[in-house]
mmCIF file of C-alpha atoms and ligand atoms in Angstrom:
data_model
loop_
_atom_site.group_PDB
_atom_site.id
_atom_site.type_symbol
_atom_site.label_atom_id
_atom_site.label_comp_id
_atom_site.label_asym_id
_atom_site.label_seq_id
_atom_site.Cartn_x
_atom_site.Cartn_y
_atom_site.Cartn_z
ATOM 1 C CA UNK A 1 -0.455 -0.171 0.484
ATOM 2 C CA UNK A 2 1.327 2.957 -1.200
ATOM 3 C CA UNK A 3 1.201 6.344 1.106
ATOM 4 C CA UNK A 4 -0.134 9.351 -0.647
ATOM 5 C CA UNK A 5 0.898 13.036 0.425
ATOM 6 C CA UNK A 6 -1.687 15.509 -1.771
ATOM 7 C CA UNK A 7 -0.952 19.265 -2.064
ATOM 8 C CA UNK A 8 -4.449 20.989 -2.649
ATOM 9 C CA UNK A 9 -6.417 18.117 -1.261
ATOM 10 C CA UNK A 10 -9.713 20.706 -0.804
ATOM 11 C CA UNK A 11 -9.499 21.991 -4.694
ATOM 12 C CA UNK A 12 -11.442 20.691 -7.546
ATOM 13 C CA UNK A 13 -8.367 18.517 -8.451
ATOM 14 C CA UNK A 14 -7.699 17.400 -5.080
ATOM 15 C CA UNK A 15 -11.113 16.049 -4.227
ATOM 16 C CA UNK A 16 -10.886 14.219 -6.932
ATOM 17 C CA UNK A 17 -7.124 12.568 -6.401
ATOM 18 C CA UNK A 18 -9.255 11.538 -2.938
ATOM 19 C CA UNK A 19 -12.527 10.128 -4.206
ATOM 20 C CA UNK A 20 -10.423 7.738 -6.562
ATOM 21 C CA UNK A 21 -7.924 7.242 -3.587
ATOM 22 C CA UNK A 22 -10.888 5.665 -1.728
ATOM 23 C CA UNK A 23 -12.524 3.457 -4.843
ATOM 24 C CA UNK A 24 -10.573 2.364 -7.691
ATOM 25 C CA UNK A 25 -7.333 2.526 -6.112
ATOM 26 C CA UNK A 26 -8.198 1.507 -2.743
ATOM 27 C CA UNK A 27 -6.105 -1.448 -2.781
ATOM 28 C CA UNK A 28 -2.681 -0.016 -4.161
ATOM 29 C CA UNK A 29 -2.389 3.266 -2.293
ATOM 30 C CA UNK A 30 -3.820 5.848 0.372
ATOM 31 C CA UNK A 31 -3.877 9.049 1.524
ATOM 32 C CA UNK A 32 -1.536 9.610 4.087
ATOM 33 C CA UNK A 33 -1.644 13.647 4.123
ATOM 34 C CA UNK A 34 -2.820 17.201 2.534
ATOM 35 C CA UNK A 35 -1.938 19.779 4.270
ATOM 36 C CA UNK A 36 -4.539 23.080 3.638
ATOM 37 C CA UNK A 37 -2.677 26.040 3.020
ATOM 38 C CA UNK A 38 -0.750 27.745 6.335
ATOM 39 C CA UNK A 39 -0.416 23.987 7.575
ATOM 40 C CA UNK A 40 2.646 22.544 8.299
ATOM 41 C CA UNK A 41 4.093 19.976 5.284
ATOM 42 C CA UNK A 42 5.966 18.016 7.639
ATOM 43 C CA UNK A 43 3.926 14.952 6.659
ATOM 44 C CA UNK A 44 4.816 14.842 3.005
ATOM 45 C CA UNK A 45 8.216 13.483 3.864
ATOM 46 C CA UNK A 46 6.831 10.351 5.239
ATOM 47 C CA UNK A 47 5.316 9.779 2.097
ATOM 48 C CA UNK A 48 5.758 7.497 -1.072
ATOM 49 C CA UNK A 49 5.135 9.734 -3.343
ATOM 50 C CA UNK A 50 3.527 13.252 -2.977
ATOM 51 C CA UNK A 51 1.041 14.392 -5.876
ATOM 52 C CA UNK A 52 0.174 18.656 -6.488
ATOM 53 C CA UNK A 53 -2.802 20.083 -7.552
ATOM 54 C CA UNK A 54 -2.265 23.754 -5.678
ATOM 55 C CA UNK A 55 -0.575 26.766 -7.032
ATOM 56 C CA UNK A 56 3.315 27.404 -8.262
ATOM 57 C CA UNK A 57 3.744 28.806 -4.810
ATOM 58 C CA UNK A 58 2.311 25.681 -2.640
ATOM 59 C CA UNK A 59 5.498 23.998 -4.653
ATOM 60 C CA UNK A 60 7.595 26.092 -4.292
ATOM 61 C CA UNK A 61 6.969 25.861 -0.060
ATOM 62 C CA UNK A 62 7.678 22.254 -0.316
ATOM 63 C CA UNK A 63 10.865 22.268 -2.937
ATOM 64 C CA UNK A 64 12.615 25.391 0.062
ATOM 65 C CA UNK A 65 11.300 23.038 2.683
ATOM 66 C CA UNK A 66 12.312 19.620 1.529
ATOM 67 C CA UNK A 67 16.032 21.590 0.590
ATOM 68 C CA UNK A 68 16.070 22.747 4.485
ATOM 69 C CA UNK A 69 15.698 19.432 5.842
ATOM 70 C CA UNK A 70 18.631 17.236 6.915
ATOM 71 C CA UNK A 71 17.115 13.943 4.227
ATOM 72 C CA UNK A 72 19.034 13.219 1.738
ATOM 73 C CA UNK A 73 16.698 11.936 -0.673
ATOM 74 C CA UNK A 74 13.196 13.177 -0.163
ATOM 75 C CA UNK A 75 9.961 11.864 -1.639
ATOM 76 C CA UNK A 76 9.213 12.366 -5.277
ATOM 77 C CA UNK A 77 6.885 14.564 -6.128
ATOM 78 C CA UNK A 78 4.517 14.645 -9.508
ATOM 79 C CA UNK A 79 3.588 18.209 -10.196
ATOM 80 C CA UNK A 80 0.109 19.275 -11.910
ATOM 81 C CA UNK A 81 -0.098 23.231 -10.912
ATOM 82 C CA UNK A 82 0.010 25.101 -13.819
ATOM 83 C CA UNK A 83 0.773 29.548 -13.918
ATOM 84 C CA UNK A 84 3.955 29.484 -13.379
ATOM 85 C CA UNK A 85 5.770 33.026 -13.194
ATOM 86 C CA UNK A 86 9.332 33.841 -14.269
ATOM 87 C CA UNK A 87 12.505 31.853 -12.706
ATOM 88 C CA UNK A 88 9.924 29.927 -10.497
ATOM 89 C CA UNK A 89 10.068 26.145 -12.814
ATOM 90 C CA UNK A 90 13.918 26.466 -12.280
ATOM 91 C CA UNK A 91 13.688 26.865 -8.833
ATOM 92 C CA UNK A 92 11.479 24.161 -8.446
ATOM 93 C CA UNK A 93 14.119 22.259 -10.368
ATOM 94 C CA UNK A 94 16.450 22.091 -7.733
ATOM 95 C CA UNK A 95 14.546 19.855 -6.516
ATOM 96 C CA UNK A 96 16.059 17.442 -9.356
ATOM 97 C CA UNK A 97 19.159 17.059 -6.932
ATOM 98 C CA UNK A 98 16.915 15.621 -3.889
ATOM 99 C CA UNK A 99 13.693 13.243 -5.121
ATOM 100 C CA UNK A 100 12.240 11.912 -8.902
ATOM 101 C CA UNK A 101 10.722 15.666 -10.247
ATOM 102 C CA UNK A 102 7.169 15.249 -12.387
ATOM 103 C CA UNK A 103 6.107 17.732 -14.028
ATOM 104 C CA UNK A 104 2.889 18.135 -16.239
ATOM 105 C CA UNK A 105 0.540 20.808 -17.388
ATOM 106 C CA UNK A 106 -1.706 17.809 -18.067
ATOM 107 C CA UNK A 107 -1.707 14.198 -17.130
ATOM 108 C CA UNK A 108 -4.316 12.842 -19.090
ATOM 109 C CA UNK A 109 -4.020 10.360 -21.555
ATOM 110 C CA UNK A 110 -5.932 12.283 -24.463
ATOM 111 C CA UNK A 111 -4.033 15.024 -24.239
ATOM 112 C CA UNK A 112 -0.331 13.119 -24.229
ATOM 113 C CA UNK A 113 -2.300 11.604 -27.956
ATOM 114 C CA UNK A 114 -2.659 14.866 -29.007
ATOM 115 C CA UNK A 115 1.189 15.868 -28.073
ATOM 116 C CA UNK A 116 2.780 13.475 -29.509
ATOM 117 C CA UNK A 117 0.062 13.799 -33.130
ATOM 118 C CA UNK A 118 1.080 18.007 -32.990
ATOM 119 C CA UNK A 119 5.094 17.007 -32.708
ATOM 120 C CA UNK A 120 5.493 14.098 -35.437
ATOM 121 C CA UNK A 121 2.871 16.811 -37.739
ATOM 122 C CA UNK A 122 3.350 20.276 -36.813
ATOM 123 C CA UNK A 123 6.308 20.325 -38.830
ATOM 124 C CA UNK A 124 4.901 19.211 -42.309
ATOM 125 C CA UNK A 125 1.828 21.710 -41.674
ATOM 126 C CA UNK A 126 4.622 24.594 -41.397
ATOM 127 C CA UNK A 127 6.440 23.470 -43.862
ATOM 128 C CA UNK A 128 3.063 23.404 -46.284
ATOM 129 C CA UNK A 129 2.011 27.185 -45.029
ATOM 130 C CA UNK A 130 -0.325 26.257 -42.304
ATOM 131 C CA UNK A 131 -0.903 28.808 -39.415
ATOM 132 C CA UNK A 132 -1.443 27.037 -36.403
ATOM 133 C CA UNK A 133 -3.642 29.202 -33.815
ATOM 134 C CA UNK A 134 -4.307 27.611 -30.236
ATOM 135 C CA UNK A 135 -8.053 28.272 -28.952
ATOM 136 C CA UNK A 136 -8.174 26.603 -25.109
ATOM 137 C CA UNK A 137 -11.054 27.030 -22.620
ATOM 138 C CA UNK A 138 -11.456 26.900 -19.141
ATOM 139 C CA UNK A 139 -14.066 27.276 -15.684
ATOM 140 C CA UNK A 140 -14.192 31.183 -15.137
ATOM 141 C CA UNK A 141 -12.334 30.179 -11.653
ATOM 142 C CA UNK A 142 -9.368 29.722 -13.637
ATOM 143 C CA UNK A 143 -6.333 31.569 -12.287
ATOM 144 C CA UNK A 144 -3.918 31.469 -15.189
ATOM 145 C CA UNK A 145 -4.010 32.212 -19.158
ATOM 146 C CA UNK A 146 -3.146 30.542 -21.298
ATOM 147 C CA UNK A 147 -3.311 27.564 -19.878
ATOM 148 C CA UNK A 148 -0.132 25.344 -18.886
ATOM 149 C CA UNK A 149 -1.117 22.669 -21.463
ATOM 150 C CA UNK A 150 -1.621 25.340 -24.336
ATOM 151 C CA UNK A 151 1.780 26.703 -23.152
ATOM 152 C CA UNK A 152 3.228 23.364 -23.745
ATOM 153 C CA UNK A 153 1.218 22.788 -27.088
ATOM 154 C CA UNK A 154 2.542 25.867 -28.294
ATOM 155 C CA UNK A 155 5.942 24.467 -27.711
ATOM 156 C CA UNK A 156 5.495 22.010 -29.734
ATOM 157 C CA UNK A 157 4.149 23.798 -32.795
ATOM 158 C CA UNK A 158 6.805 25.834 -32.504
ATOM 159 C CA UNK A 159 9.881 24.942 -30.299
ATOM 160 C CA UNK A 160 11.763 27.890 -31.474
ATOM 161 C CA UNK A 161 9.348 30.653 -31.143
ATOM 162 C CA UNK A 162 6.415 29.195 -29.249
ATOM 163 C CA UNK A 163 5.046 32.440 -28.295
ATOM 164 C CA UNK A 164 4.227 33.191 -31.803
ATOM 165 C CA UNK A 165 1.480 31.072 -31.937
ATOM 166 C CA UNK A 166 -2.017 32.543 -32.031
ATOM 167 C CA UNK A 167 -3.601 31.477 -28.056
ATOM 168 C CA UNK A 168 -7.114 32.413 -27.488
ATOM 169 C CA UNK A 169 -8.058 31.444 -24.109
ATOM 170 C CA UNK A 170 -11.778 31.931 -23.195
ATOM 171 C CA UNK A 171 -12.550 31.636 -19.619
ATOM 172 C CA UNK A 172 -16.395 31.107 -18.759
ATOM 173 C CA UNK A 173 -19.226 28.872 -17.395
ATOM 174 C CA UNK A 174 -17.773 25.959 -15.828
ATOM 175 C CA UNK A 175 -15.857 24.366 -19.163
ATOM 176 C CA UNK A 176 -13.273 21.253 -17.860
ATOM 177 C CA UNK A 177 -10.934 22.112 -20.222
ATOM 178 C CA UNK A 178 -10.739 22.552 -23.566
ATOM 179 C CA UNK A 179 -7.462 22.676 -26.500
ATOM 180 C CA UNK A 180 -8.589 22.637 -30.088
ATOM 181 C CA UNK A 181 -5.702 23.377 -32.515
ATOM 182 C CA UNK A 182 -6.495 25.167 -35.774
ATOM 183 C CA UNK A 183 -4.380 24.911 -39.110
ATOM 184 C CA UNK A 184 -5.073 27.613 -41.269
ATOM 185 C CA UNK A 185 -4.660 27.687 -45.297
ATOM 186 C CA UNK A 186 -4.944 29.604 -48.060
ATOM 187 C CA UNK A 187 -8.843 28.632 -48.815
ATOM 188 C CA UNK A 188 -9.055 25.529 -45.991
ATOM 189 C CA UNK A 189 -8.284 24.343 -42.181
ATOM 190 C CA UNK A 190 -7.669 21.597 -40.689
ATOM 191 C CA UNK A 191 -8.387 20.534 -36.712
ATOM 192 C CA UNK A 192 -7.358 19.154 -33.691
ATOM 193 C CA UNK A 193 -7.931 19.119 -30.223
ATOM 194 C CA UNK A 194 -9.518 17.579 -27.055
ATOM 195 C CA UNK A 195 -12.219 17.803 -24.425
ATOM 196 C CA UNK A 196 -12.014 17.180 -21.095
ATOM 197 C CA UNK A 197 -15.716 15.378 -20.288
ATOM 198 C CA UNK A 198 -15.196 14.924 -16.577
ATOM 199 C CA UNK A 199 -11.715 15.790 -14.138
ATOM 200 C CA UNK A 200 -10.969 12.346 -13.473
ATOM 201 C CA UNK A 201 -8.897 12.123 -15.912
ATOM 202 C CA UNK A 202 -6.377 14.709 -14.751
ATOM 203 C CA UNK A 203 -6.669 12.515 -11.035
ATOM 204 C CA UNK A 204 -5.554 9.341 -12.709
ATOM 205 C CA UNK A 205 -3.090 10.165 -14.495
ATOM 206 C CA UNK A 206 -1.503 12.225 -11.546
ATOM 207 C CA UNK A 207 -2.206 8.758 -8.939
ATOM 208 C CA UNK A 208 -0.930 6.393 -12.139
ATOM 209 C CA UNK A 209 2.262 8.755 -12.293
ATOM 210 C CA UNK A 210 2.526 9.095 -8.547
ATOM 211 C CA UNK A 211 2.414 4.832 -8.208
ATOM 212 C CA UNK A 212 4.999 4.912 -10.898
ATOM 213 C CA UNK A 213 7.431 7.403 -9.090
ATOM 214 C CA UNK A 214 7.212 5.874 -5.905
ATOM 215 C CA UNK A 215 7.979 2.645 -7.730
ATOM 216 C CA UNK A 216 11.165 3.843 -8.854
ATOM 217 C CA UNK A 217 12.146 5.618 -5.932
ATOM 218 C CA UNK A 218 11.586 2.006 -3.717
ATOM 219 C CA UNK A 219 13.913 -0.029 -6.422
ATOM 220 C CA UNK A 220 16.705 2.644 -6.347
ATOM 221 C CA UNK A 221 15.983 5.458 -3.867
ATOM 222 C CA UNK A 222 18.876 7.232 -4.447
ATOM 223 C CA UNK A 223 17.309 8.008 -8.296
ATOM 224 C CA UNK A 224 16.794 11.506 -9.261
ATOM 225 C CA UNK A 225 16.076 14.046 -11.347
ATOM 226 C CA UNK A 226 13.453 15.124 -13.933
ATOM 227 C CA UNK A 227 10.939 12.878 -15.907
ATOM 228 C CA UNK A 228 8.144 14.358 -18.237
ATOM 229 C CA UNK A 229 4.912 12.271 -19.693
ATOM 230 C CA UNK A 230 6.898 11.102 -22.857
ATOM 231 C CA UNK A 231 8.873 9.264 -19.895
ATOM 232 C CA UNK A 232 5.817 7.624 -18.175
ATOM 233 C CA UNK A 233 4.227 6.605 -21.362
ATOM 234 C CA UNK A 234 7.604 5.506 -22.535
ATOM 235 C CA UNK A 235 8.724 3.241 -19.632
ATOM 236 C CA UNK A 236 6.045 2.599 -17.514
ATOM 237 C CA UNK A 237 3.394 1.297 -20.708
ATOM 238 C CA UNK A 238 6.143 0.366 -23.170
ATOM 239 C CA UNK A 239 4.843 2.712 -25.853
HETATM 240 N N1 NAP B 1 -1.763 19.323 -14.442
HETATM 241 C C1 NAP B 1 -2.847 18.694 -14.674
HETATM 242 O O1 NAP B 1 -3.504 17.728 -15.834
HETATM 243 C C2 NAP B 1 -4.086 19.975 -13.918
HETATM 244 C C3 NAP B 1 -5.622 19.584 -14.725
HETATM 245 C C4 NAP B 1 -6.559 20.080 -13.575
HETATM 246 C C5 NAP B 1 -5.768 21.297 -12.704
HETATM 247 N N2 NAP B 1 -4.633 21.519 -12.753
HETATM 248 C C6 NAP B 1 -3.994 22.909 -12.385
HETATM 249 O O2 NAP B 1 -3.744 22.391 -10.958
HETATM 250 C C7 NAP B 1 -4.127 23.622 -9.951
HETATM 251 C C8 NAP B 1 -5.030 23.283 -8.877
HETATM 252 O O3 NAP B 1 -6.305 23.358 -10.063
HETATM 253 P P1 NAP B 1 -7.700 23.167 -9.472
HETATM 254 O O4 NAP B 1 -8.675 23.768 -10.055
HETATM 255 O O5 NAP B 1 -7.882 22.375 -8.322
HETATM 256 O O6 NAP B 1 -7.728 24.487 -8.523
HETATM 257 P P2 NAP B 1 -8.374 24.925 -6.740
HETATM 258 O O7 NAP B 1 -9.925 24.395 -6.622
HETATM 259 O O8 NAP B 1 -8.287 26.549 -7.311
HETATM 260 O O9 NAP B 1 -7.724 24.263 -5.939
HETATM 261 C C9 NAP B 1 -6.364 24.576 -6.168
HETATM 262 C C10 NAP B 1 -5.863 24.441 -3.942
HETATM 263 O O10 NAP B 1 -4.626 24.282 -4.081
HETATM 264 C C11 NAP B 1 -4.418 24.745 -2.230
HETATM 265 N N3 NAP B 1 -3.529 25.681 -1.684
HETATM 266 C C12 NAP B 1 -3.138 27.048 -2.602
HETATM 267 N N4 NAP B 1 -2.191 27.691 -2.273
HETATM 268 C C13 NAP B 1 -1.629 26.962 -1.007
HETATM 269 C C14 NAP B 1 -0.588 27.096 -0.158
HETATM 270 N N5 NAP B 1 -0.034 27.488 -0.725
HETATM 271 N N6 NAP B 1 -0.052 25.841 -0.152
HETATM 272 C C15 NAP B 1 -1.165 24.346 0.277
HETATM 273 N N7 NAP B 1 -2.446 24.691 -0.310
HETATM 274 C C16 NAP B 1 -2.395 25.657 -1.538
HETATM 275 C C17 NAP B 1 -6.000 25.415 -1.961
HETATM 276 O O11 NAP B 1 -5.596 25.740 -0.920
HETATM 277 P P3 NAP B 1 -7.498 26.954 0.331
HETATM 278 O O12 NAP B 1 -8.342 26.537 -0.492
HETATM 279 O O13 NAP B 1 -6.717 26.414 1.376
HETATM 280 O O14 NAP B 1 -6.483 27.962 -0.185
HETATM 281 C C18 NAP B 1 -7.204 24.358 -2.840
HETATM 282 O O15 NAP B 1 -7.498 23.120 -2.121
HETATM 283 C C19 NAP B 1 -4.593 24.694 -11.036
HETATM 284 O O16 NAP B 1 -2.934 25.878 -10.871
HETATM 285 C C20 NAP B 1 -4.642 23.554 -12.682
HETATM 286 O O17 NAP B 1 -4.374 24.861 -13.331
HETATM 287 C C21 NAP B 1 -3.719 20.735 -13.773
#
């Protein structure tokens, strides 16, 4: 039974993680601790893996606490928070000296598939003269815009100048997560996208990744470094 620590347990995503741990994953994993804003993070360091669906600030608080501790290695962490400011991701990266750091702007299988399709086909569409445009939609509570997923897709479509990819965020109602990529030609248009139907896809992805990280750490407690969704799909699932 793996002990999972959770940052952001009281939020929309955190509640889904807790619900799945108590149902689908109840034989493999249990929620050990979910500190609220302002509470001690100490319990997280007793866990087999940590899931973060909170905010960059909370993830950085965890990082600062980890660096202060007299522990050679700390538990691996799957970070899902988005909206990183200038230099913040670089600071988080310091965790790679102490543990396995996994950062994903989107934990869903479908968005991984979308990213891979774009990675393979965007260069051809660029050569053929198509202009990419991203339309992304989320609920009106979402704090960051464009979304972390839209930024990831920009970087895949145009690695050398990602900010040049036109991106239009919609913040309305209770949209869960919608990313549509349009490629405009002179007299035609191609479209590919992903639409989340509920938040379970992100929560399930984060739990699967956390269990994978916990296994990697159990096999080799001194293993550190940064891992991505591509590593997870290629290594854990053999894709
Ligand atoms: N990677 C993915 O697949 C994915 C999918 C969906 C969402 N996300 C991202 O995940 C994050 C959370 O999304 P959400 O919709 O669940 O947001 P939310 O409903 O606003 O929940 C955020 C939670 O984080 C907590 N939190 C914020 N700052 C904290 C701190 N300094 N210390 C401890 N806890 C803190 C909040 O606690 P309080 O209520 O106590 O303030 C709240 O419970 C966002 O960045 C979102 O973009 C990622």
